[in-house]
Tab-separated table of C-alpha atoms and ligand atoms in Angstrom:
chain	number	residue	atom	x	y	z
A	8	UNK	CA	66.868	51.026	130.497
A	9	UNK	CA	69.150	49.461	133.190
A	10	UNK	CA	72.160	50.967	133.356
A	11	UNK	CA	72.451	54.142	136.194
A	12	UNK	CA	72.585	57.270	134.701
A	13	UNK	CA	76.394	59.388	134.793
A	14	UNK	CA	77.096	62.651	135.716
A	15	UNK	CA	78.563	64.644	132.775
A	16	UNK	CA	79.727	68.358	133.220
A	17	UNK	CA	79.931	70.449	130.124
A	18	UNK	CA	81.356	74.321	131.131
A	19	UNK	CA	80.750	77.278	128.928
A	20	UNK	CA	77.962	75.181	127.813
A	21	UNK	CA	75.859	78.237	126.236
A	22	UNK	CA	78.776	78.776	124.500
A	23	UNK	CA	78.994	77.776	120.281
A	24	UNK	CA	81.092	74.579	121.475
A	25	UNK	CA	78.642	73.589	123.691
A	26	UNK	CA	75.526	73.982	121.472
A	27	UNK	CA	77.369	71.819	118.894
A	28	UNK	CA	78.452	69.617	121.800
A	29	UNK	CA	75.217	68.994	124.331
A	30	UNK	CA	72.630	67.330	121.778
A	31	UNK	CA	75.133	64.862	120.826
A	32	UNK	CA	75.960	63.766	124.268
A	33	UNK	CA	72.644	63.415	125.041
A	34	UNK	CA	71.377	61.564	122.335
A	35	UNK	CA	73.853	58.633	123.250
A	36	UNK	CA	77.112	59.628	120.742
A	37	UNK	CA	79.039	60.077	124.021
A	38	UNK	CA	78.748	57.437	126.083
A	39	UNK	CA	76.697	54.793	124.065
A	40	UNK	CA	72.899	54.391	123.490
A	41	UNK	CA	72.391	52.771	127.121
A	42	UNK	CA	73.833	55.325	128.756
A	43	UNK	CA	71.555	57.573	130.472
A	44	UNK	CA	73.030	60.660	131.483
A	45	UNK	CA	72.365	64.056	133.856
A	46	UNK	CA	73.982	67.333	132.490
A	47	UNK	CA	75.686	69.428	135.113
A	48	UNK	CA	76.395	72.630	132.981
A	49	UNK	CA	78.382	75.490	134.005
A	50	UNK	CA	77.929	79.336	132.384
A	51	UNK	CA	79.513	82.684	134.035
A	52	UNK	CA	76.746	83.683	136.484
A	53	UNK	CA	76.284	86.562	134.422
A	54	UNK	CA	72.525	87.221	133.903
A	55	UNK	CA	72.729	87.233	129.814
A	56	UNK	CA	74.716	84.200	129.938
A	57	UNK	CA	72.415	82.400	132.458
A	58	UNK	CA	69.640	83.045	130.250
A	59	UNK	CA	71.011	81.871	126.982
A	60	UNK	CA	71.713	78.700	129.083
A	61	UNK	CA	68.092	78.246	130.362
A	62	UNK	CA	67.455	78.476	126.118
A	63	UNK	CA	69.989	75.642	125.529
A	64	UNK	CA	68.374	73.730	128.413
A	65	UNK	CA	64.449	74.434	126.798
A	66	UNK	CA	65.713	73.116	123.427
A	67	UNK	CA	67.151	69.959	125.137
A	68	UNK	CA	64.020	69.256	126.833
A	69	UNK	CA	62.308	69.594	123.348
A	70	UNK	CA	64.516	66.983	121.859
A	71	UNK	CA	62.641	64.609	124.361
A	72	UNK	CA	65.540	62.318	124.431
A	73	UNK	CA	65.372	59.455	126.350
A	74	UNK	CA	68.890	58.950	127.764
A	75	UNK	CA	68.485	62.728	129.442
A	76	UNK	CA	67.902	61.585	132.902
A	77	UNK	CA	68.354	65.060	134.278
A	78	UNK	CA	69.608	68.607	133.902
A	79	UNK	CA	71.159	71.690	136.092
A	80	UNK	CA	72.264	74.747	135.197
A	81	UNK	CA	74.828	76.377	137.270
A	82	UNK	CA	77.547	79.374	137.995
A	83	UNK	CA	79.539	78.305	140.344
A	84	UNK	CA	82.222	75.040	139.921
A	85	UNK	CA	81.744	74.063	143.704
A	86	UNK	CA	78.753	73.017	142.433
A	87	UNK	CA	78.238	71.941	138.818
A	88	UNK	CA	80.986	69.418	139.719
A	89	UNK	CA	79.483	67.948	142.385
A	90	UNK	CA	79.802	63.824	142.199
A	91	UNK	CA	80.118	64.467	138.000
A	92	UNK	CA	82.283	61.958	136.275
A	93	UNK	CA	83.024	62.826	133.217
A	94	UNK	CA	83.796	66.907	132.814
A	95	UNK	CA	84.316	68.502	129.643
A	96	UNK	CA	85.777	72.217	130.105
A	97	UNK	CA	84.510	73.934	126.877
A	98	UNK	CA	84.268	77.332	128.819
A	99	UNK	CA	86.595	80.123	127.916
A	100	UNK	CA	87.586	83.320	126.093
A	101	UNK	CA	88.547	81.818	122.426
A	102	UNK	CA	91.037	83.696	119.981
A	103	UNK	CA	90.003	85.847	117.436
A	104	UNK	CA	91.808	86.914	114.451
A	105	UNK	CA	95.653	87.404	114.391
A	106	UNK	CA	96.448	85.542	118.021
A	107	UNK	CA	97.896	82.801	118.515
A	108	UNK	CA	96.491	80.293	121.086
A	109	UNK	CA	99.388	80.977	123.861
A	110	UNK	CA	97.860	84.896	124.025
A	111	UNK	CA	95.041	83.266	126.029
A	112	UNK	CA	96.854	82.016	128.862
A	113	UNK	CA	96.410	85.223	131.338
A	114	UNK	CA	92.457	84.854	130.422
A	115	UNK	CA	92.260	81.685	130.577
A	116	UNK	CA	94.434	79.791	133.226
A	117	UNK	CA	92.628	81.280	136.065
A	118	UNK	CA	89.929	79.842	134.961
A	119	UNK	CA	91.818	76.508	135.078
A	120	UNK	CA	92.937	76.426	138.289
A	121	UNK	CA	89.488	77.580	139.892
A	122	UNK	CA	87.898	74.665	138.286
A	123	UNK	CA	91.146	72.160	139.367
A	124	UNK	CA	90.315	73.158	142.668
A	125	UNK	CA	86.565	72.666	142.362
A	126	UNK	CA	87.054	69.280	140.824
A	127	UNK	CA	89.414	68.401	143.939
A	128	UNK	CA	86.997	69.132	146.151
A	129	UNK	CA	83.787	67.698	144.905
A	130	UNK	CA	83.605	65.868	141.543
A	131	UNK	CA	83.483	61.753	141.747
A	132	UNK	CA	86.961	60.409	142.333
A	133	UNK	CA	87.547	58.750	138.887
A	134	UNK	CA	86.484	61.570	137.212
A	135	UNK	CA	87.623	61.814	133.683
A	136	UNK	CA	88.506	65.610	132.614
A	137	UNK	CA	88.984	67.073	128.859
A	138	UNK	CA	90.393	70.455	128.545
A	139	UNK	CA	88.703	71.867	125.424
A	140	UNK	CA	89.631	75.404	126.563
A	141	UNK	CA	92.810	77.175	125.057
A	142	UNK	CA	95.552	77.069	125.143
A	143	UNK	CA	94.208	73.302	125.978
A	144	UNK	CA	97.046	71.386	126.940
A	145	UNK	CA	98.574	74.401	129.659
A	146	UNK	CA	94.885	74.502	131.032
A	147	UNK	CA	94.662	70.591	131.731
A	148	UNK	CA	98.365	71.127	133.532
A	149	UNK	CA	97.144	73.749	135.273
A	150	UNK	CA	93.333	72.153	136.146
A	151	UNK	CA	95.493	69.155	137.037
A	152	UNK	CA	98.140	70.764	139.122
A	153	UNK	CA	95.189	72.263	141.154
A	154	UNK	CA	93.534	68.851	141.361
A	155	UNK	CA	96.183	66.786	144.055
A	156	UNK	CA	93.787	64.483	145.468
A	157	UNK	CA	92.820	63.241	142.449
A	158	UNK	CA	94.909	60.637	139.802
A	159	UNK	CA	96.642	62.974	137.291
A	160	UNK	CA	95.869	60.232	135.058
A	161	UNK	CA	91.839	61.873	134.676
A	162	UNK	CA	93.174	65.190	133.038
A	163	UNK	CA	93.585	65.498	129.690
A	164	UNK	CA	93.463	67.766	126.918
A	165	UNK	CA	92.252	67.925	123.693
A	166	UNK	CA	94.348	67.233	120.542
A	167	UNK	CA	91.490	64.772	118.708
A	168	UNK	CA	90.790	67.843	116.605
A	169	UNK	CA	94.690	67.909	115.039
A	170	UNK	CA	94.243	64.077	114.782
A	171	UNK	CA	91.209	64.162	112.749
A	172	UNK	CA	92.285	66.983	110.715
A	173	UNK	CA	95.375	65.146	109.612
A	174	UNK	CA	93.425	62.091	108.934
A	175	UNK	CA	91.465	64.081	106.816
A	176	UNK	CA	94.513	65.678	104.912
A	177	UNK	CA	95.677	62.419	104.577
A	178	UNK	CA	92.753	60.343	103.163
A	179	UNK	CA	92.404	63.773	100.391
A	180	UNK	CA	95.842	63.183	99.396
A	181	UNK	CA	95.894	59.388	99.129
A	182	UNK	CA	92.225	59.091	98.079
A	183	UNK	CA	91.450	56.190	100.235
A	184	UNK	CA	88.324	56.483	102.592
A	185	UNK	CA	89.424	58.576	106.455
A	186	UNK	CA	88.216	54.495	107.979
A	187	UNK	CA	91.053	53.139	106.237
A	188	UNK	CA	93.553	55.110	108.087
A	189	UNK	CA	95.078	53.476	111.126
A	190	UNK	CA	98.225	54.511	113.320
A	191	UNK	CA	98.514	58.148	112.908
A	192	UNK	CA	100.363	59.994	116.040
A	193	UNK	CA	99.959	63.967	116.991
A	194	UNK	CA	102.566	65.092	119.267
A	195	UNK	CA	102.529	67.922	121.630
A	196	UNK	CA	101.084	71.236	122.280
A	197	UNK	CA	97.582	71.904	120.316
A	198	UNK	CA	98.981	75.157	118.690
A	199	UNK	CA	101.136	74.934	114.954
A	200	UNK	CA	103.829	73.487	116.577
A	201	UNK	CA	102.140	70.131	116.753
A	202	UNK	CA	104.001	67.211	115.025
A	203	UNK	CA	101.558	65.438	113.124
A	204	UNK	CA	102.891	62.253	112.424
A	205	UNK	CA	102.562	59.494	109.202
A	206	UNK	CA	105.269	57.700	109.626
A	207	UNK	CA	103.868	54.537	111.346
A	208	UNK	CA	100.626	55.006	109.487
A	209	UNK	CA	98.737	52.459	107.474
A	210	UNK	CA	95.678	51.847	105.025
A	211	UNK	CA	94.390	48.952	104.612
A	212	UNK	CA	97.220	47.393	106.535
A	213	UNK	CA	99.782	48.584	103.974
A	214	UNK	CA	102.218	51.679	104.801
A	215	UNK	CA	101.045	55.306	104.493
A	216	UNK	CA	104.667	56.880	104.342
A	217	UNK	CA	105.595	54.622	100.209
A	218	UNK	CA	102.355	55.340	99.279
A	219	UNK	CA	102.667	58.990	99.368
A	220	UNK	CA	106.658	59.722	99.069
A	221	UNK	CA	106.700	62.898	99.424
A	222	UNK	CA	108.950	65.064	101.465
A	223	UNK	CA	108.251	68.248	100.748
A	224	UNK	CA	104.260	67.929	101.147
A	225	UNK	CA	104.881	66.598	104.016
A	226	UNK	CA	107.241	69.463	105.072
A	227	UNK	CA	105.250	71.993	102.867
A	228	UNK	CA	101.705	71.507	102.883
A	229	UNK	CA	100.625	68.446	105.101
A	230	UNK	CA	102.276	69.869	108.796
A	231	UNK	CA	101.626	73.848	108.036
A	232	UNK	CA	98.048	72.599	106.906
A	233	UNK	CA	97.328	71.088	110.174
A	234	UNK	CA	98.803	73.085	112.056
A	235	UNK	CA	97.262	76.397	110.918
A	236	UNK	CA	93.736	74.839	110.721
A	237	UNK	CA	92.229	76.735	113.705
A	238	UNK	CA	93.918	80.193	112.531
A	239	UNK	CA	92.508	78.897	108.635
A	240	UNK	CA	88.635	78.584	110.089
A	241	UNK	CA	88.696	81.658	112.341
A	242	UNK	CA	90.345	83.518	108.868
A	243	UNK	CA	87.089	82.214	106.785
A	244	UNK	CA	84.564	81.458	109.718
A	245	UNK	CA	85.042	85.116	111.543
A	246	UNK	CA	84.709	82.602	114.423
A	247	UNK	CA	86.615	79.772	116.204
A	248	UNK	CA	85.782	76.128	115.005
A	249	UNK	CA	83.111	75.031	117.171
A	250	UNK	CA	81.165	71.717	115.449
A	251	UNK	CA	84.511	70.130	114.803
A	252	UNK	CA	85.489	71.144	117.768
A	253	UNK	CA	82.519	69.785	119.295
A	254	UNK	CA	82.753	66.314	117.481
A	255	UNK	CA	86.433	65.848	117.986
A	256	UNK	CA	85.723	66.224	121.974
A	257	UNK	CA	82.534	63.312	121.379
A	258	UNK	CA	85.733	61.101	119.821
A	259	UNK	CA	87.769	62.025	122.488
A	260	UNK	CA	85.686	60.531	125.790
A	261	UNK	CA	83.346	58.104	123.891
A	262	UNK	CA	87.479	56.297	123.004
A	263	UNK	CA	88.772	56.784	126.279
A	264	UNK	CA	85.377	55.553	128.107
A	265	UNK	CA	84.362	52.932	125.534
A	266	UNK	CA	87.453	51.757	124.074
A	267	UNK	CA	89.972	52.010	120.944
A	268	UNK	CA	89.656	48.197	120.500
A	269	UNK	CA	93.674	48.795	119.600
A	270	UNK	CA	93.584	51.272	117.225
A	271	UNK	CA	95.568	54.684	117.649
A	272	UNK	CA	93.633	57.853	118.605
A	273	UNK	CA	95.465	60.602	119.881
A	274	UNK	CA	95.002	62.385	123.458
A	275	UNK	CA	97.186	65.195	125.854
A	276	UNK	CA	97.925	63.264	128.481
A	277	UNK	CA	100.499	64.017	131.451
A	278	UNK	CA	104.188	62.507	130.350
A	279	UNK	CA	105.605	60.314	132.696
A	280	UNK	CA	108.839	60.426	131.234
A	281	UNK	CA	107.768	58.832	127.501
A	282	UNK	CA	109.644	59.638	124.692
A	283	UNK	CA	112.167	61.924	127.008
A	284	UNK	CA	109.310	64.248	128.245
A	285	UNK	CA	109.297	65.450	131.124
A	286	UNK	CA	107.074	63.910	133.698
A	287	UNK	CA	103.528	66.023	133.686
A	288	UNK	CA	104.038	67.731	130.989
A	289	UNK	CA	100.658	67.383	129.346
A	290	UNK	CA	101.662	65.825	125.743
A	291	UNK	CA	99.957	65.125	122.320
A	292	UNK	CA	100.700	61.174	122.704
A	293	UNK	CA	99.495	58.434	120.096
A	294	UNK	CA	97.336	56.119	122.790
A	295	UNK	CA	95.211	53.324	122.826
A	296	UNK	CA	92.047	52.498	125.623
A	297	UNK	CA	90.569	50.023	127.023
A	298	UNK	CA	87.922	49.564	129.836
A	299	UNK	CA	88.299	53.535	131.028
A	300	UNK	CA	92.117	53.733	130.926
A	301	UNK	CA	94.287	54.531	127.673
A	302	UNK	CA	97.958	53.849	127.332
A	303	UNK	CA	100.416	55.342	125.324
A	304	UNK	CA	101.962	53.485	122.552
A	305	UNK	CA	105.230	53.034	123.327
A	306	UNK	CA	108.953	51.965	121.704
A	307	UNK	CA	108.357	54.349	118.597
A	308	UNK	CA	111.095	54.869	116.830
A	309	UNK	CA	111.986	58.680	116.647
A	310	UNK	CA	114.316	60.398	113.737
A	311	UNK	CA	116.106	63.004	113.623
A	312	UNK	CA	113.493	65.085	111.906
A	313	UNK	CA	110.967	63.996	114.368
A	314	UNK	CA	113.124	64.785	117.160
A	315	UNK	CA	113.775	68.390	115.867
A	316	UNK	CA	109.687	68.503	116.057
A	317	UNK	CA	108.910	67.184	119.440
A	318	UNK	CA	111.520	69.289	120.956
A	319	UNK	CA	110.167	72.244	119.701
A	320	UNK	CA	106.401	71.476	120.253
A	321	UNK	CA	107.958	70.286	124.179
A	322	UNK	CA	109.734	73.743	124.056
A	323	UNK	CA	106.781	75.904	123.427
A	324	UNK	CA	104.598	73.724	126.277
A	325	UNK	CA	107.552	74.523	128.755
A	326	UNK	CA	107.417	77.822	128.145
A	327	UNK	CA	103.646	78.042	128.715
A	328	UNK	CA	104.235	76.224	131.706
A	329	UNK	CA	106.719	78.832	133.004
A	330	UNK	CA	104.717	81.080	132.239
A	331	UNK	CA	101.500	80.121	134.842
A	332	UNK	CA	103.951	78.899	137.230
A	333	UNK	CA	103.071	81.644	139.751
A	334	UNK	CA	99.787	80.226	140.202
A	335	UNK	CA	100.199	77.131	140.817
B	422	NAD	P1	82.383	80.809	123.051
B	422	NAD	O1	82.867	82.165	123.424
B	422	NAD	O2	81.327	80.660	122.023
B	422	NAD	O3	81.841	80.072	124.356
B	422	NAD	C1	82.554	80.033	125.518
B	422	NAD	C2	81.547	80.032	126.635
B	422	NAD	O4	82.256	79.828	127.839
B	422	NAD	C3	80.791	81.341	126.775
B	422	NAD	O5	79.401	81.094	126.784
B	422	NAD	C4	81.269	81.896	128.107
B	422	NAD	O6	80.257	82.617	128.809
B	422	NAD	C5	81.678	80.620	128.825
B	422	NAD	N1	82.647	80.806	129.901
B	422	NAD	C6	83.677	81.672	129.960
B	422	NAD	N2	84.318	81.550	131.128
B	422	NAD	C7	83.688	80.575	131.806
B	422	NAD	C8	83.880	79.999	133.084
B	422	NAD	N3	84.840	80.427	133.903
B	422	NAD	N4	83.049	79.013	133.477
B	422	NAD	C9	82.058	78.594	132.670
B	422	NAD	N5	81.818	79.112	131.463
B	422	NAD	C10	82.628	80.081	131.028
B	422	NAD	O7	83.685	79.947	122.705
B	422	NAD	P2	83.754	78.535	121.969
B	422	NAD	O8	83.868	78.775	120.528
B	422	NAD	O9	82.699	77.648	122.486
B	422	NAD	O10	85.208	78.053	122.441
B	422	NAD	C11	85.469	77.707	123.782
B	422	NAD	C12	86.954	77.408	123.967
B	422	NAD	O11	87.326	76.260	123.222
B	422	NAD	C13	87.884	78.525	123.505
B	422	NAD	O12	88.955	78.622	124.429
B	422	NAD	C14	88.411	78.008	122.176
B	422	NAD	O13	89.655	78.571	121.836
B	422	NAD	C15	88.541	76.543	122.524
B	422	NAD	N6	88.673	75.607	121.389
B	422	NAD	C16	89.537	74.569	121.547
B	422	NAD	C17	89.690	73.626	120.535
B	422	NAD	C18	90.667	72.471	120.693
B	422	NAD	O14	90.889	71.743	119.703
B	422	NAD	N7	91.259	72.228	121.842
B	422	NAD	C19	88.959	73.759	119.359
B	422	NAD	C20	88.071	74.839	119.236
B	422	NAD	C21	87.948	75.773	120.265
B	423	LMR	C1	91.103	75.157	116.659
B	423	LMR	O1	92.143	74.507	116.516
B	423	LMR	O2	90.252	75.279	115.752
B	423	LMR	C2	90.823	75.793	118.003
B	423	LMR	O3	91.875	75.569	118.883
B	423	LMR	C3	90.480	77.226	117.901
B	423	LMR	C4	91.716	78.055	117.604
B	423	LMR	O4	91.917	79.067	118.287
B	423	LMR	O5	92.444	77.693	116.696
């Protein structure tokens, strides 16, 4: 094996994310087969959780998998960041039944900006950052916002999970195979105000939008669907999702590290100003990657209806944003 080993920090990673989450990165799903990695993770230095991560850690070791070039456990950011470039931030309090994603903010966003601070100080320059932590896309502003030295650019937050959902919605109603699908957009907040979006989308090269002409599931079924898919598992799970959760942040930095080869995956990035957002606004954006960087796809057209959608979706993320502004 040639290539150096990469520093990957995983936080909360004794968590029910990260258990789904840390096999798969080490057995190559991440990063690629040739990747060897060392796993920087980061638990609460409480004693129980400490110990449920030095479990995690045992069973890793068991999988004897070669690309695992190393392994730390750690409570403290200032530390479990140190040098890492790729950090996933799994860890923090999820919602439980009858809350909506927002309610998490005061629990969460301090969190955020401890860990935007810690990143700042020690963790490799190009680091690339996923928010997996709700309310996702406020905790990558925030993580970002508390990150100055480094490129806003390497935050962003995780809306893969809305994308694949509506893929999957999509492929059930149109029978064709989820593969087929190509050019599918998700814009905005993760939360039910997310616009997921079929208008550019084809299979098979032809158009999605003929092929299923259908308003009102659209309106109806297809948008509430996706949108209420967290609050839908937690309702039948008793728990937050955690292995989709898990896979959908795998699709989310294998893409932006390996590539889209020009297809359309969807990531919260900060806006500079696309689409009439405003500029760091951390937005559900249809993108495309290549060689570490992704780009949104730009010169969409956007109707009325649309419109309506992404306002609201921006209008809820502004809010959030107002609403953590005192600690920033
Ligand atoms: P969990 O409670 O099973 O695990 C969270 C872990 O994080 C716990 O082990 C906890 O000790 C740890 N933790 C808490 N604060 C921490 C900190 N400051 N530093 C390090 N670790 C910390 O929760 P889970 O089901 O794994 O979910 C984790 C988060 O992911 C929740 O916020 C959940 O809402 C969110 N989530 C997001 C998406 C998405 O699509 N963006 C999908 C599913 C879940
Ligand atoms: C999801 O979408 O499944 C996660 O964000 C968990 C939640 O609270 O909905």
């Amino acid at each position: 094996m040639s290539k150096k080993p990469v520093r990957v920090a995983v936080t909360g990673a004794a968590g029910q994310i990260g258990y789904a989450l840390l096999f798969r990165i080490t057995s190559g799903e991440m990063l690629g087969k040739d990747q060897p990695v060392i796993l920087q993770l980061l638990e609460i230095p409480d004693e129980k959780a400490q110990k449920a991560l030095k479990g995690v850690m045992m069973e890793l070791e068991d999988c004897a998998f070669p690309l695992l070039a190393g392994m730390e456990a750690h409570g403290d950011a200032n530390t479990a960041f140190k040098d890492t470039d790729y950090a996933l931030l799994v860890g923090a309090r999820p919602r439980g039944p009858g809350m909506e994603r927002k309610d998490l903010l005061a629990a969460n966003a301090q969190i955020f900006t401890a860990q935007g601070k810690a990143l700042n100080a020690v963790a490799s320059r190009n680091v690339r950052v996923l928010v997996v932590g709700n309310p996702a896309n406020t905790n990558a502003y925030i993580a970002m916002k508390s990150a100055p030295d480094l490129s806003r650019k390497n935050f962003t937050a995780m809306l893969r999970l809305d994308h694949n959902r509506a893929l999957s919605q999509i492929a059930a109603k149109t029978g064709k195979p989820v593969s087929s699908i190509e050019k599918l957009a998700v814009w905005g907040n993760h939360s039910p105000t997310m616009y997921a979006d079929y208008r550019f989308a084809t299979i098979e090269g032809q158009p999605v939008k003929p092929l299923i002409n259908d308003e009102e599931w659209n309106k109806n079924v297809f948008l509430p669907t996706v949108g209420k898919r967290g609050a839908a598992i937690i309702e039948a799970r008793g728990l937050s999702s955690a292995a989709s959760a898990a896979n959908a942040a795998i699709d989310h930095m294998r893409d932006w590290a390996l590539g889209t080869k020009g297809k359309w995956v969807t990531m919260g990035v900060p806006s500079n100003g696309e689409y009439g957002i405003p500029k760091d606004v951390m937005f559900g954006y249809p993108v495309t990657t290549e060689n570490g960087e992704y780009k949104i796809v730009e010169g969409l057209e956007i109707d009325a209806f649309s419109q309506e959608r992404i306002n609201l979706t921006l209008k809820e993320l502004q809010e959030e944003q107002d609403g953590v502004k005192h600690l920033l």
